[in-house]
Amino acid sequence: MTLVLAALALTGGCGGEAPPATAPGPPPSSAAALAEPKAGDCFDKPMRTTLAPPAKVDCAQEHQSEIAAVGTLTGVSSGTPPQPNDPSLAAADADCRTKTAAFLGTPLGRHGATLEIGLPADRDWQSGRRWYACEAVVVDAAPGRAAFATTRGTLAGGRTPLPQHCFNLAKAGTTAGMTETPCTGRHAAEYMGAVRAGFAAPVPADDETWKPYAAACRDEVADQMGVTAQAVDDKWGYDGYRSQELHGYGVTVTQCYFVLWQGRTMTGSVAGTRGNGVPLSNAR
């Protein structure tokens, strides 16, 4: 599958409607105060996704956000917290990518584990607080369900491994309507993760803006398999689903899947196989 074909495929799962040119923005910050978080804290919701301050919870309980690190913004003078794509957050994003991956003990995006940058609420911001929180979050594996997944147990250092998710195709040649099935059984697709396309990447609206997502998805599949990107293009397939709901919160990812297109199936995960025992499935 060439990059161009991949870009065409990554439209919401092979044939979905084109995404809108703009993503929904985050809800306004609450006026209520939120104590400055600390690394290791867990919250029921990510900070940008709720009108009320998220509730701090025991990490053993259901939660959607875990703090990987906390830093301080500098050179920011706006009267309200910056939007997720504001250039003033570029350095924080780079810092959070490195520290969140180190916190997770795995490359960012694997099995859906990625990040959001949390900021103080309006009232705290206006009083001079300038912290930012690197929030480890997990993007759900269900195709097209661009939502944060709930986990139990700390994600730090892989102590709570995220599950693998595999799928059967409803029809050869498309991931539309595919259904989840245990990875130990026969399946044709596997969720590889929530693949990032770079800080403040645009919401994909056409073939051109899909290209960085397609390339990132293919490269993630190749890296996890232990093969070259060219081998993925030549021998196997992949697909992705837009996550436009998350873009407004600064989570610029696509849900990425390894796919056997031509009615082929396999058992187990493709990760670490170097392609050995994986049926060939050329691009459609």
PDB file of N, CA, C and O in Angstrom, residues 62-89:
ATOM      1  N   GLU A  62     -11.248   2.980  38.749  1.00  0.00           N
ATOM      2  CA  GLU A  62     -11.429   3.397  37.363  1.00  0.00           C
ATOM      3  C   GLU A  62     -10.994   4.848  37.184  1.00  0.00           C
ATOM      4  O   GLU A  62     -11.404   5.723  37.954  1.00  0.00           O
ATOM      5  N   HIS A  63     -10.172   5.095  36.187  1.00  0.00           N
ATOM      6  CA  HIS A  63      -9.744   6.468  35.905  1.00  0.00           C
ATOM      7  C   HIS A  63      -9.349   6.583  34.443  1.00  0.00           C
ATOM      8  O   HIS A  63      -9.087   5.579  33.770  1.00  0.00           O
ATOM      9  N   GLN A  64      -9.303   7.801  33.950  1.00  0.00           N
ATOM     10  CA  GLN A  64      -8.934   8.056  32.558  1.00  0.00           C
ATOM     11  C   GLN A  64      -7.629   8.828  32.420  1.00  0.00           C
ATOM     12  O   GLN A  64      -7.079   8.897  31.328  1.00  0.00           O
ATOM     13  N   SER A  65      -7.145   9.427  33.487  1.00  0.00           N
ATOM     14  CA  SER A  65      -5.958  10.277  33.414  1.00  0.00           C
ATOM     15  C   SER A  65      -4.991   9.931  34.537  1.00  0.00           C
ATOM     16  O   SER A  65      -5.400   9.760  35.690  1.00  0.00           O
ATOM     17  N   GLU A  66      -3.723   9.824  34.202  1.00  0.00           N
ATOM     18  CA  GLU A  66      -2.672   9.603  35.188  1.00  0.00           C
ATOM     19  C   GLU A  66      -1.539  10.584  34.904  1.00  0.00           C
ATOM     20  O   GLU A  66      -1.109  10.717  33.749  1.00  0.00           O
ATOM     21  N   ILE A  67      -1.078  11.276  35.916  1.00  0.00           N
ATOM     22  CA  ILE A  67      -0.075  12.318  35.716  1.00  0.00           C
ATOM     23  C   ILE A  67       1.313  11.707  35.622  1.00  0.00           C
ATOM     24  O   ILE A  67       1.798  11.061  36.556  1.00  0.00           O
ATOM     25  N   ALA A  68       1.945  11.923  34.474  1.00  0.00           N
ATOM     26  CA  ALA A  68       3.290  11.404  34.252  1.00  0.00           C
ATOM     27  C   ALA A  68       4.358  12.373  34.738  1.00  0.00           C
ATOM     28  O   ALA A  68       5.419  11.959  35.214  1.00  0.00           O
ATOM     29  N   ALA A  69       4.097  13.668  34.604  1.00  0.00           N
ATOM     30  CA  ALA A  69       5.063  14.695  35.007  1.00  0.00           C
ATOM     31  C   ALA A  69       4.350  16.039  35.060  1.00  0.00           C
ATOM     32  O   ALA A  69       3.273  16.212  34.468  1.00  0.00           O
ATOM     33  N   VAL A  70       4.948  16.986  35.762  1.00  0.00           N
ATOM     34  CA  VAL A  70       4.412  18.341  35.852  1.00  0.00           C
ATOM     35  C   VAL A  70       5.540  19.321  35.579  1.00  0.00           C
ATOM     36  O   VAL A  70       6.667  19.132  36.059  1.00  0.00           O
ATOM     37  N   GLY A  71       5.266  20.352  34.781  1.00  0.00           N
ATOM     38  CA  GLY A  71       6.260  21.373  34.466  1.00  0.00           C
ATOM     39  C   GLY A  71       5.675  22.760  34.615  1.00  0.00           C
ATOM     40  O   GLY A  71       4.521  22.925  35.032  1.00  0.00           O
ATOM     41  N   THR A  72       6.459  23.759  34.246  1.00  0.00           N
ATOM     42  CA  THR A  72       6.037  25.157  34.352  1.00  0.00           C
ATOM     43  C   THR A  72       6.162  25.840  33.003  1.00  0.00           C
ATOM     44  O   THR A  72       7.216  25.777  32.353  1.00  0.00           O
ATOM     45  N   LEU A  73       5.092  26.495  32.578  1.00  0.00           N
ATOM     46  CA  LEU A  73       5.128  27.253  31.334  1.00  0.00           C
ATOM     47  C   LEU A  73       5.851  28.579  31.558  1.00  0.00           C
ATOM     48  O   LEU A  73       5.702  29.216  32.599  1.00  0.00           O
ATOM     49  N   THR A  74       6.613  28.991  30.565  1.00  0.00           N
ATOM     50  CA  THR A  74       7.289  30.280  30.625  1.00  0.00           C
ATOM     51  C   THR A  74       6.947  31.082  29.370  1.00  0.00           C
ATOM     52  O   THR A  74       6.634  30.517  28.322  1.00  0.00           O
ATOM     53  N   GLY A  75       6.995  32.395  29.505  1.00  0.00           N
ATOM     54  CA  GLY A  75       6.752  33.257  28.356  1.00  0.00           C
ATOM     55  C   GLY A  75       5.318  33.265  27.880  1.00  0.00           C
ATOM     56  O   GLY A  75       5.063  33.569  26.715  1.00  0.00           O
ATOM     57  N   VAL A  76       4.379  32.942  28.763  1.00  0.00           N
ATOM     58  CA  VAL A  76       2.968  32.922  28.397  1.00  0.00           C
ATOM     59  C   VAL A  76       2.266  34.033  29.168  1.00  0.00           C
ATOM     60  O   VAL A  76       2.278  34.045  30.391  1.00  0.00           O
ATOM     61  N   SER A  77       1.654  34.947  28.447  1.00  0.00           N
ATOM     62  CA  SER A  77       1.059  36.104  29.118  1.00  0.00           C
ATOM     63  C   SER A  77      -0.421  36.266  28.832  1.00  0.00           C
ATOM     64  O   SER A  77      -1.022  37.247  29.233  1.00  0.00           O
ATOM     65  N   SER A  78      -1.028  35.307  28.116  1.00  0.00           N
ATOM     66  CA  SER A  78      -2.438  35.456  27.757  1.00  0.00           C
ATOM     67  C   SER A  78      -3.304  35.429  29.000  1.00  0.00           C
ATOM     68  O   SER A  78      -2.945  34.868  30.032  1.00  0.00           O
ATOM     69  N   GLY A  79      -4.491  36.071  28.906  1.00  0.00           N
ATOM     70  CA  GLY A  79      -5.378  36.166  30.050  1.00  0.00           C
ATOM     71  C   GLY A  79      -6.119  34.890  30.358  1.00  0.00           C
ATOM     72  O   GLY A  79      -6.726  34.753  31.418  1.00  0.00           O
ATOM     73  N   THR A  80      -6.127  33.938  29.428  1.00  0.00           N
ATOM     74  CA  THR A  80      -6.783  32.656  29.639  1.00  0.00           C
ATOM     75  C   THR A  80      -5.827  31.548  29.233  1.00  0.00           C
ATOM     76  O   THR A  80      -4.879  31.775  28.471  1.00  0.00           O
ATOM     77  N   PRO A  81      -6.036  30.328  29.722  1.00  0.00           N
ATOM     78  CA  PRO A  81      -5.151  29.227  29.330  1.00  0.00           C
ATOM     79  C   PRO A  81      -5.129  29.067  27.812  1.00  0.00           C
ATOM     80  O   PRO A  81      -6.165  29.204  27.150  1.00  0.00           O
ATOM     81  N   PRO A  82      -3.968  28.807  27.237  1.00  0.00           N
ATOM     82  CA  PRO A  82      -3.884  28.673  25.780  1.00  0.00           C
ATOM     83  C   PRO A  82      -4.642  27.459  25.260  1.00  0.00           C
ATOM     84  O   PRO A  82      -4.809  26.462  25.973  1.00  0.00           O
ATOM     85  N   GLN A  83      -5.105  27.560  24.030  1.00  0.00           N
ATOM     86  CA  GLN A  83      -5.746  26.435  23.364  1.00  0.00           C
ATOM     87  C   GLN A  83      -4.710  25.349  23.063  1.00  0.00           C
ATOM     88  O   GLN A  83      -3.499  25.622  23.017  1.00  0.00           O
ATOM     89  N   PRO A  84      -5.136  24.097  22.843  1.00  0.00           N
ATOM     90  CA  PRO A  84      -4.181  23.003  22.679  1.00  0.00           C
ATOM     91  C   PRO A  84      -3.165  23.189  21.553  1.00  0.00           C
ATOM     92  O   PRO A  84      -2.049  22.689  21.644  1.00  0.00           O
ATOM     93  N   ASN A  85      -3.553  23.908  20.488  1.00  0.00           N
ATOM     94  CA  ASN A  85      -2.641  24.076  19.361  1.00  0.00           C
ATOM     95  C   ASN A  85      -1.862  25.382  19.411  1.00  0.00           C
ATOM     96  O   ASN A  85      -1.203  25.753  18.442  1.00  0.00           O
ATOM     97  N   ASP A  86      -1.915  26.083  20.540  1.00  0.00           N
ATOM     98  CA  ASP A  86      -1.203  27.355  20.651  1.00  0.00           C
ATOM     99  C   ASP A  86       0.303  27.109  20.630  1.00  0.00           C
ATOM    100  O   ASP A  86       0.802  26.193  21.312  1.00  0.00           O
ATOM    101  N   PRO A  87       1.069  27.891  19.860  1.00  0.00           N
ATOM    102  CA  PRO A  87       2.527  27.702  19.800  1.00  0.00           C
ATOM    103  C   PRO A  87       3.210  27.757  21.160  1.00  0.00           C
ATOM    104  O   PRO A  87       4.280  27.172  21.338  1.00  0.00           O
ATOM    105  N   SER A  88       2.594  28.440  22.127  1.00  0.00           N
ATOM    106  CA  SER A  88       3.206  28.547  23.449  1.00  0.00           C
ATOM    107  C   SER A  88       3.289  27.203  24.159  1.00  0.00           C
ATOM    108  O   SER A  88       4.021  27.054  25.140  1.00  0.00           O
ATOM    109  N   LEU A  89       2.549  26.197  23.650  1.00  0.00           N
ATOM    110  CA  LEU A  89       2.568  24.876  24.272  1.00  0.00           C
ATOM    111  C   LEU A  89       3.499  23.897  23.556  1.00  0.00           C
ATOM    112  O   LEU A  89       3.598  22.733  23.958  1.00  0.00           O
TER     113      LEU A  89
END
